[in-house]
Short mmCIF file of C-alpha atoms in Angstrom, two decimals:
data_model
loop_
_atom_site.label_atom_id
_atom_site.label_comp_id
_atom_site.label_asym_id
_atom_site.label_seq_id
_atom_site.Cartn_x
_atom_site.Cartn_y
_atom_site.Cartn_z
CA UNK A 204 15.84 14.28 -32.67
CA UNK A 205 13.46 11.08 -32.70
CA UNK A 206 11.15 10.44 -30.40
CA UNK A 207 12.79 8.36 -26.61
CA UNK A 208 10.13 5.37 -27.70
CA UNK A 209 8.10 4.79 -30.58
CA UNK A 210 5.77 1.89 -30.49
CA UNK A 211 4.13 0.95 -34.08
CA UNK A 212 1.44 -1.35 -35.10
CA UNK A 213 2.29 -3.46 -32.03
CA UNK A 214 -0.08 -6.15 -31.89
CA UNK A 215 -0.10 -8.84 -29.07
CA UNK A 216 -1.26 -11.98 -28.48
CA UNK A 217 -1.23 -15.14 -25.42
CA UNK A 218 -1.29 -18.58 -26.55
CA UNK A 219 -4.61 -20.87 -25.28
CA UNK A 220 -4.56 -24.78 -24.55
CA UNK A 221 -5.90 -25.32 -27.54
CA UNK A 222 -3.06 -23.29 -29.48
CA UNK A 223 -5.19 -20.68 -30.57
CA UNK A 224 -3.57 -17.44 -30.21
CA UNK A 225 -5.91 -14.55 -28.53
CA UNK A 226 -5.09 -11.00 -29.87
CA UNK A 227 -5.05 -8.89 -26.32
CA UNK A 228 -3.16 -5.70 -28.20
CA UNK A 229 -4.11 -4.74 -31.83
CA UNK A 230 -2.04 -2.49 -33.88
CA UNK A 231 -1.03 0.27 -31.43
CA UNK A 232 1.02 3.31 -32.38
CA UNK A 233 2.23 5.96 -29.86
CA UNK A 234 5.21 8.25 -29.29
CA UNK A 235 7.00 9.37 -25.98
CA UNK A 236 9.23 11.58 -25.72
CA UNK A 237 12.06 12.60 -23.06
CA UNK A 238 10.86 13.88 -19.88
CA UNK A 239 7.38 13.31 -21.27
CA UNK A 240 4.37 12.41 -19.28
CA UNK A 241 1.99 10.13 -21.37
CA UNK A 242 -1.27 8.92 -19.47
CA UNK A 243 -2.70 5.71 -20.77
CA UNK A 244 -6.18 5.07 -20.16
CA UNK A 245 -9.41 3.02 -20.29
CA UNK A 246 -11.30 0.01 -18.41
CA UNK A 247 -9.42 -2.80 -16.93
CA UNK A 248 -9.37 -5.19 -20.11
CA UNK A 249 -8.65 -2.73 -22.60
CA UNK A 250 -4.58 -3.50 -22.84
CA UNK A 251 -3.34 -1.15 -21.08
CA UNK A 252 -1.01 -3.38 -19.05
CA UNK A 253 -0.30 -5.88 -22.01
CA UNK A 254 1.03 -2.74 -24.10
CA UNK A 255 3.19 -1.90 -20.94
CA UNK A 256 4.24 -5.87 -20.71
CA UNK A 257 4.99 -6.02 -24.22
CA UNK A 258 7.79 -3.33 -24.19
CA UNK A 259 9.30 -4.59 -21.01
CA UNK A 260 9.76 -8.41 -22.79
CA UNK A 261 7.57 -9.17 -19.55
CA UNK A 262 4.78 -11.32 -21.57
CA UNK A 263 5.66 -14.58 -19.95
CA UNK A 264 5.57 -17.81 -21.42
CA UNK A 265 1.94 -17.73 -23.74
CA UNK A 266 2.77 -13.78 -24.60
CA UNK A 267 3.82 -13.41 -28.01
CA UNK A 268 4.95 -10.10 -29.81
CA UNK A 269 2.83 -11.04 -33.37
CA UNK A 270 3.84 -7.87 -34.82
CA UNK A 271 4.91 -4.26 -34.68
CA UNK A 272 7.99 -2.80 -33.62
CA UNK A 273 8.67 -0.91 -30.12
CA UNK A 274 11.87 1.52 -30.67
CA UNK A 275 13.84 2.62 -27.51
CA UNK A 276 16.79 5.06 -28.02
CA UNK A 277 17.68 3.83 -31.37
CA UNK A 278 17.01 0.25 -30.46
CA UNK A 279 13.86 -2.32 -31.35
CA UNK A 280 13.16 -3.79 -28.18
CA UNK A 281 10.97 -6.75 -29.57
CA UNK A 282 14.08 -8.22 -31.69
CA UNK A 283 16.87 -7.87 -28.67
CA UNK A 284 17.54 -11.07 -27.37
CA UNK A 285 16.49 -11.96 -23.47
CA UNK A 286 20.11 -11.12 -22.27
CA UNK A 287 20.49 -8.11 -24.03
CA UNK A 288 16.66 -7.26 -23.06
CA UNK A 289 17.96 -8.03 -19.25
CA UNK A 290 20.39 -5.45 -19.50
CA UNK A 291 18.12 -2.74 -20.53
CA UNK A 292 15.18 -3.70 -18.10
CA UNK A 293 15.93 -2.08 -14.77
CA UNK A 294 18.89 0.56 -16.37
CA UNK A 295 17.73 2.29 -18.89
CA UNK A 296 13.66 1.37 -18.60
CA UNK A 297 12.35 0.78 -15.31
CA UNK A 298 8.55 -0.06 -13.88
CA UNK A 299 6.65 0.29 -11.39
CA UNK A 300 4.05 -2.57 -10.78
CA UNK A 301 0.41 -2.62 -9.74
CA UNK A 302 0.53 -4.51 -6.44
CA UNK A 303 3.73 -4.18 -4.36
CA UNK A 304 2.66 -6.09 -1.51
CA UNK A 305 2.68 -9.30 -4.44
CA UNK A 306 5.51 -7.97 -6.57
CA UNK A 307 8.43 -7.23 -4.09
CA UNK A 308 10.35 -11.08 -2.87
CA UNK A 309 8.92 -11.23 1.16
CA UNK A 310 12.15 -13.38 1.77
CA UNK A 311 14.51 -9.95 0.77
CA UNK A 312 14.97 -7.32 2.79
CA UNK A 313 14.15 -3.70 1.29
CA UNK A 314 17.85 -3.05 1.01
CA UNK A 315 18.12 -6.73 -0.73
CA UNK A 316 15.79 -4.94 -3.51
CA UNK A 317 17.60 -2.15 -3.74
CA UNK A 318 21.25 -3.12 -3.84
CA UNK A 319 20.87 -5.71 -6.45
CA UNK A 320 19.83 -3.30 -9.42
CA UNK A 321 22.75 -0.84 -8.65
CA UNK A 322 25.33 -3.86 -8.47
CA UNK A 323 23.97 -5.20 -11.15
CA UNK A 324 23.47 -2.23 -13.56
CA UNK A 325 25.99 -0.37 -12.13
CA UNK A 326 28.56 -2.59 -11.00
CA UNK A 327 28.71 -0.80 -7.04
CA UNK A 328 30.21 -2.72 -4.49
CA UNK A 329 28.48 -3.79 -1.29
CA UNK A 330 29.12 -0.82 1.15
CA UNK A 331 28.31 1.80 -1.62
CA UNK A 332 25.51 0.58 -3.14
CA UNK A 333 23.94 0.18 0.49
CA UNK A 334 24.87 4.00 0.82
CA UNK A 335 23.00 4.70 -2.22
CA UNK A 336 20.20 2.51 -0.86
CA UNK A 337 19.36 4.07 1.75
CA UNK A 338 19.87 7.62 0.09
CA UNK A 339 17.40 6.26 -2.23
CA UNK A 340 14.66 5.37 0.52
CA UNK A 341 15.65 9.21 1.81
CA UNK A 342 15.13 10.35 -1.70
CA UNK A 343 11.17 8.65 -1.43
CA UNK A 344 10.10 10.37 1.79
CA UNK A 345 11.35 7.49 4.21
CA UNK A 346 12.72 9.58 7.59
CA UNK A 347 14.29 6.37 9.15
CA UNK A 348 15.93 4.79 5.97
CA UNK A 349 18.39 3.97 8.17
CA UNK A 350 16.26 0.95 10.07
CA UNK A 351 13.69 0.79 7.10
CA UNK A 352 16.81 -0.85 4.79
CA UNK A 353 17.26 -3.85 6.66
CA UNK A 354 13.11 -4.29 6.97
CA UNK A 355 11.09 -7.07 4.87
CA UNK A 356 8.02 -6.12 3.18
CA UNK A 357 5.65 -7.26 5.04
CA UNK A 358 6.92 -4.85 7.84
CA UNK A 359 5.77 -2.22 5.93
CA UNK A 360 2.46 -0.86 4.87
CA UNK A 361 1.12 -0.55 1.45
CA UNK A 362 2.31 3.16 0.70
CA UNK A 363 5.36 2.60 1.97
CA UNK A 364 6.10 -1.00 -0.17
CA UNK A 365 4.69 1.78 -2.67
CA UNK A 366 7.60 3.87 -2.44
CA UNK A 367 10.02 1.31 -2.17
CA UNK A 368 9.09 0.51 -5.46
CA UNK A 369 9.56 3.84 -6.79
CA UNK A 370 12.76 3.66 -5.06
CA UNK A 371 14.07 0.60 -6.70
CA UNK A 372 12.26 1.77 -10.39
CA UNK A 373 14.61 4.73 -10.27
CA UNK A 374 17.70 3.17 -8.80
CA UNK A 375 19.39 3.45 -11.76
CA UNK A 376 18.43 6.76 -13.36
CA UNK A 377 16.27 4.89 -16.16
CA UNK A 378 15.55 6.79 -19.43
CA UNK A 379 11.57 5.56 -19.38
CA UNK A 380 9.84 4.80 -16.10
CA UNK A 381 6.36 2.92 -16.75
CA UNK A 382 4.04 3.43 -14.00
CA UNK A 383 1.04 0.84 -13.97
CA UNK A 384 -1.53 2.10 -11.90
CA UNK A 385 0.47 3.42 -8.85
CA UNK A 386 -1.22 4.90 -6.67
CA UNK A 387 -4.54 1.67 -6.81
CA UNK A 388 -5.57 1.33 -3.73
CA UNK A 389 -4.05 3.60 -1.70
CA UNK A 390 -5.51 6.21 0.03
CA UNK A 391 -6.29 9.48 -1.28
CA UNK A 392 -3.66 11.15 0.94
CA UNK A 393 -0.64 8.58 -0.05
CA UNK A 394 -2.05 9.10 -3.75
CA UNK A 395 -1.21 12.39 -3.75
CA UNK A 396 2.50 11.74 -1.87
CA UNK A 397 3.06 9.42 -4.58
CA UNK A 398 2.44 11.19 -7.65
CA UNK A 399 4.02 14.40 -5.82
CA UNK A 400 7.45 12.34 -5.69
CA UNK A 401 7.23 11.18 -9.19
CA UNK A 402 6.67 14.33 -10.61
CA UNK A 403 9.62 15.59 -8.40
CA UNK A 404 12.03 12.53 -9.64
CA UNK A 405 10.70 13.13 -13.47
CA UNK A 406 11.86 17.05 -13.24
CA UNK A 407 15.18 16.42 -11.60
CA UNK A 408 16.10 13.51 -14.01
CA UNK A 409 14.30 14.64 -16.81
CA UNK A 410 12.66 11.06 -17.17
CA UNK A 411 10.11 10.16 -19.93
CA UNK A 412 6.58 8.12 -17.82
CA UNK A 413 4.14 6.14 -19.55
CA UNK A 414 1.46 6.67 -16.83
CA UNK A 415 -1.05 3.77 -16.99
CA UNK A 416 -4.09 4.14 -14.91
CA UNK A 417 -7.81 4.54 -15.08
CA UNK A 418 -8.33 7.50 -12.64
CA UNK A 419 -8.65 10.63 -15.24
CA UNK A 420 -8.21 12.90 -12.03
CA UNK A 421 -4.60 11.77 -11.65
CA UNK A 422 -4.29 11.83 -15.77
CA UNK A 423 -5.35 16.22 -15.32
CA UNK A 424 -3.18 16.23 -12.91
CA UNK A 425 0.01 14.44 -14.13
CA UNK A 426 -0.21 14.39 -17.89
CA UNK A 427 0.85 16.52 -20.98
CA UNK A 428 -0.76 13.92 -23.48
CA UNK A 429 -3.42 11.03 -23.40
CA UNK A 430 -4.02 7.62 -25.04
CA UNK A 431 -7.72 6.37 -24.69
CA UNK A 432 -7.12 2.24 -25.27
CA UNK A 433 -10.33 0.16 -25.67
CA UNK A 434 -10.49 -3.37 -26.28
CA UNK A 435 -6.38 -3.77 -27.25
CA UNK A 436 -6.83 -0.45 -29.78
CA UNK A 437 -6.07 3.20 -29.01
CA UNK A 438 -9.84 5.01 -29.64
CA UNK A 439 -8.35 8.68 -29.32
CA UNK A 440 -5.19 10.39 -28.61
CA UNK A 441 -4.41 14.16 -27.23
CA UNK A 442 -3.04 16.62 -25.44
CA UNK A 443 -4.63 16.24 -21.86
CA UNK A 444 -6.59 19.29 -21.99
CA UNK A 445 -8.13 18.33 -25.21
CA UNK A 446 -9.33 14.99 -24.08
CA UNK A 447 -11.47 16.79 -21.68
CA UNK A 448 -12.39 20.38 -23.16
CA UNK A 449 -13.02 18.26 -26.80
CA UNK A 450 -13.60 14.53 -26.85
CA UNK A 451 -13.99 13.44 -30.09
CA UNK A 452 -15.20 9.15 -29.26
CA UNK A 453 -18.23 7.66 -27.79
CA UNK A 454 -15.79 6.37 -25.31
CA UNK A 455 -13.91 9.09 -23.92
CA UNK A 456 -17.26 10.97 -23.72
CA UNK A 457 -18.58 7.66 -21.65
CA UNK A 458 -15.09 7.65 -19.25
CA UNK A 459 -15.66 11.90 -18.56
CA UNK A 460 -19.35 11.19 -17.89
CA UNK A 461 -18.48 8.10 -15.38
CA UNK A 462 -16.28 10.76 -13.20
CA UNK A 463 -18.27 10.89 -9.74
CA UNK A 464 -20.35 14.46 -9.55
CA UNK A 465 -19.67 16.97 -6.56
CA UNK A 466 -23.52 17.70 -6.94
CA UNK A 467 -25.93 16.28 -3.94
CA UNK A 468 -28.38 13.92 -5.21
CA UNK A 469 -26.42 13.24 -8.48
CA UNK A 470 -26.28 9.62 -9.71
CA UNK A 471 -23.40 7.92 -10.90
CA UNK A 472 -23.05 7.22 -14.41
CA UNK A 473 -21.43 3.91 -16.21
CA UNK A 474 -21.37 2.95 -19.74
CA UNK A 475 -23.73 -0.05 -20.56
CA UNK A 476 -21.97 -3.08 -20.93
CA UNK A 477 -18.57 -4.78 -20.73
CA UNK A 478 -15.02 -4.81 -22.78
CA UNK A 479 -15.00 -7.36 -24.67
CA UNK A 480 -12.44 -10.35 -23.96
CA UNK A 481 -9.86 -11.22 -26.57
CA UNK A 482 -11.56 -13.36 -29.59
CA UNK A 483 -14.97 -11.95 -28.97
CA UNK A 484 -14.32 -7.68 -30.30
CA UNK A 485 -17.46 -6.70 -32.69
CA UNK A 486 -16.75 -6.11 -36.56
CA UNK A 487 -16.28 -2.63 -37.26
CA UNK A 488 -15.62 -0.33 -34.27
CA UNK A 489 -14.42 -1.96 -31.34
CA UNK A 490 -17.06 -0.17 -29.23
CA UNK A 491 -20.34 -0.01 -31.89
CA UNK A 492 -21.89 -2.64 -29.37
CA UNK A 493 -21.68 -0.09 -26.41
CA UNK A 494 -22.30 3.01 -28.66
CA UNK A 495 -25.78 4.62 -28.62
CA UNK A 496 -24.84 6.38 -31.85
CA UNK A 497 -23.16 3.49 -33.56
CA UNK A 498 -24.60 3.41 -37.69
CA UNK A 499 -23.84 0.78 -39.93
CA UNK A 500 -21.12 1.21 -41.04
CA UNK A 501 -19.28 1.47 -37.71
CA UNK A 502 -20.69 -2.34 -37.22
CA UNK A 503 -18.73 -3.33 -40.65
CA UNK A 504 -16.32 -1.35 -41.08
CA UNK A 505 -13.14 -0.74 -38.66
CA UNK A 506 -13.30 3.19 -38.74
CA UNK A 507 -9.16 4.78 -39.48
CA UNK A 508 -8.19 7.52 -37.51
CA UNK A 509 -9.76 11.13 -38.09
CA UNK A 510 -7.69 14.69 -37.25
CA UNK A 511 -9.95 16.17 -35.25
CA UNK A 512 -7.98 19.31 -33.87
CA UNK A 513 -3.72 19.68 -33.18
CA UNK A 514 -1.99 16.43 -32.22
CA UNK A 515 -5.92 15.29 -31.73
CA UNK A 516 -7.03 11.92 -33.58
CA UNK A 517 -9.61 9.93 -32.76
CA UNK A 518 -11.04 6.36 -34.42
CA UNK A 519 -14.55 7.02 -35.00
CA UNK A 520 -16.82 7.74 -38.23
CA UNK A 521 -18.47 10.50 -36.38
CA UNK A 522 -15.52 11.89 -34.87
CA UNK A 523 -15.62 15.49 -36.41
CA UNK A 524 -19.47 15.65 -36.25
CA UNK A 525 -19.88 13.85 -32.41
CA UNK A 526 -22.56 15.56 -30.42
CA UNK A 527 -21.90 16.87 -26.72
CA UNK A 528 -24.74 14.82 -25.11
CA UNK A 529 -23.65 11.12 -26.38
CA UNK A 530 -25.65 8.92 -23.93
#
C-alpha cells in the first residue's frame, strides 16, 4: 500500500509587485504515512509553513504551486479544483494553526466553530451536531463543555482557544492532521497537555500528523521521523533518533548545539547568521554561507542527497565524512 501523502519536487513561489515570482519552497520530497508522526523542522523562514500551506490550497492570492505534485489517498491535491479542494480541507485533512487567538472568527461562538465542519462535512443536523460539539470540547480536556460551547474566544485563554482548535481540526475524523507549531507560546505545562491529547487522538483514530515546529524537545518526544528544511529545501531526513544520535548536515549539528544546556555557567549557542529570504539563497548549498566547513564546491555546486545510514539522507558533500565538533 502507498504511502497516505506523498509530496514530490514541490516547489513554491508568491508573486511580488513587480511580478517577479519569489521561490519560498524548492523541490521538496517527503512521505507520510497512516498514523505516522512526521516532525518538520528548522528556523522560522525556512518553509516550513509554506510546505504546510501549499498542500492545504491555503497559499492565498500571490501563492503559486510552480511545480511538483502533492498526492493524498490516491488524489493530487495541487490539480483539484477549489470546490473539490473545499471538500477535502476540514474532512479528510485538517490543521491546526499557529495563533488561535487570530485564527478562530471572535464574532462565533466556540460551538459556531464547531458545528459548522460537522454540518458541513457531515451533513448533521443542528441538535446533533451540537451534541457532538460539546462531546468534542469533552474529548479536549474541557470539564464544563457544557457553558464553554456557547462562549466566544476571547472568553477563553490561549490554551484553551488551543484546544478548541484541536477540537474543531479533528471534528471530522480527518485522515492527515497538520499541526503548525501548536503548542508556541504556551506554557510549558499546557505544552505538554497539548501534545498529550494529540498523541491520545492520533492512537485512537489512527491519524497520520505532519508536526511542524522548531522545538526539537517536542520533535524526541512526539516523532517517529524528521525533516530538517532550510531555506525552502529539506537538508536531512531520518528517523528521530538518528537525527540526534547521527547528524549527518552542518545544520542539524547547528539546531542540536542551539538546544539550551542543563549545565550552570553554560552559554547558549546560535548559528552565525540568518536564513536567507526568497531571491537571495547562495549558489551551491543553501547553507555554505553559514557553514564553517563549507569547500568550494559546496559554494558552486547544489550538493544531491547522500545515504548516510537506514532511511537517513542528508544534502551535503561532506555528509558521510562530517566531523562531531562542526562549529
Amino acid at each position: 500500500m502507498g504511502a497516505l501523502l506523498e509530496v514530490s519536487g514541490l516547489t513554491v513561489g508568491f508573486i511580488q509587485e513587480n511580478k517577479r515570482i519569489l521561490s519560498a519552497v524548492n523541490g521538496v520530497d517527503f512521505t507520510l504515512e497512516t498514523g505516522e508522526t512526521l516532525g518538520v523542522v528548522g528556523e522560522s523562514g525556512s518553509g516550513k509553513s509554506v510546505t504546510s500551506l501549499a498542500i492545504m490550497r491555503l497559499l492565498g492570492d500571490t501563492g503559486r504551486i510552480q511545480s511538483g505534485k502533492i498526492i493524498f489517498d490516491g488524489l493530487d491535491l495541487s490539480s483539484l479544483t477549489t470546490a473539490r479542494m473545499r471538500e477535502i480541507r476540514g474532512k479528510d485533512i485538517a490543521m491546526i494553526f499557529q495563533d488561535p487567538m487570530t485564527t478562530l472568527n471572535p464574532v462565533l461562538t466556540i460551538g459556531q466553530h464547531l458545528m459548522e465542519p460537522l454540518r458541513i462535512h457531515l451533513g448533521m443536523g443542528k441538535r446533533e451536531a451540537r451534541e457532538r460539539a460539546i462531546e468534542l470540547l469533552r474529548l479536549v480536556g474541557f470539564p464544563r463543555a457544557g457553558e464553554i460551547i456557547d462562549e466566544f474566544p476571547h472568553q477563553l485563554s490561549g490554551g484553551m482557544c488551543q484546544r478548541v482548535m484541536i477540537a474543531v481540526a479533528v471534528a471530522c475524523n480527518p485522515k492527515l492532521l497538520i499541526a503548525d507549531e501548536p503548542t508556541t507560546a504556551l506554557d510549558v505545562t499546557i505544552q505538554a497537555q497539548i501534545l498529550e491529547l494529540m498523541q491520545k487522538i492520533q492512537q485512537e483514530s489512527n491519524t497520520a500528523i505532519l508536526f511542524i515546529t522548531h522545538d526539537l524537545a517536542v520533535v524526541a518526544e512526539t516523532c517517529e521521523r524528521v525533516i530538517v528544511m532550510y531555506a525552502g529545501t529539506i537538508v536531512e531526513e531520518a528517523p528521530v533518533n538518528e537525527i540526534f544520535d547521527h547528524p549527518a548536515h552542518p545544520y542539524t549539528i547547528g539546531l542540536l548545539r542551539s538546544l539550551p544546556q542543563l549545565e550552570r555557567g553554560s552559554r547558549l549557542y546560535s548559528i552565525p547568521g540568518m536564513v536567507p529570504a526568497p531571491g537571495q539563497v547562495p549558489p551551491g548549498c543553501c547553507f555554505s554561507n553559514r557553514c564553517t566547513l563549507a569547500i568550494d564546491r559546496c559554494r558552486s555546486e547544489k550538493p544531491f542527497y547522500l545515504e548516510v545510514g537506514d532511511r537517513h539522507r542528508a544534502g551535503c558533500w561532506l555528509a558521510k565524512e562530517l566531523p562531531k565538533e562542526v562549529f
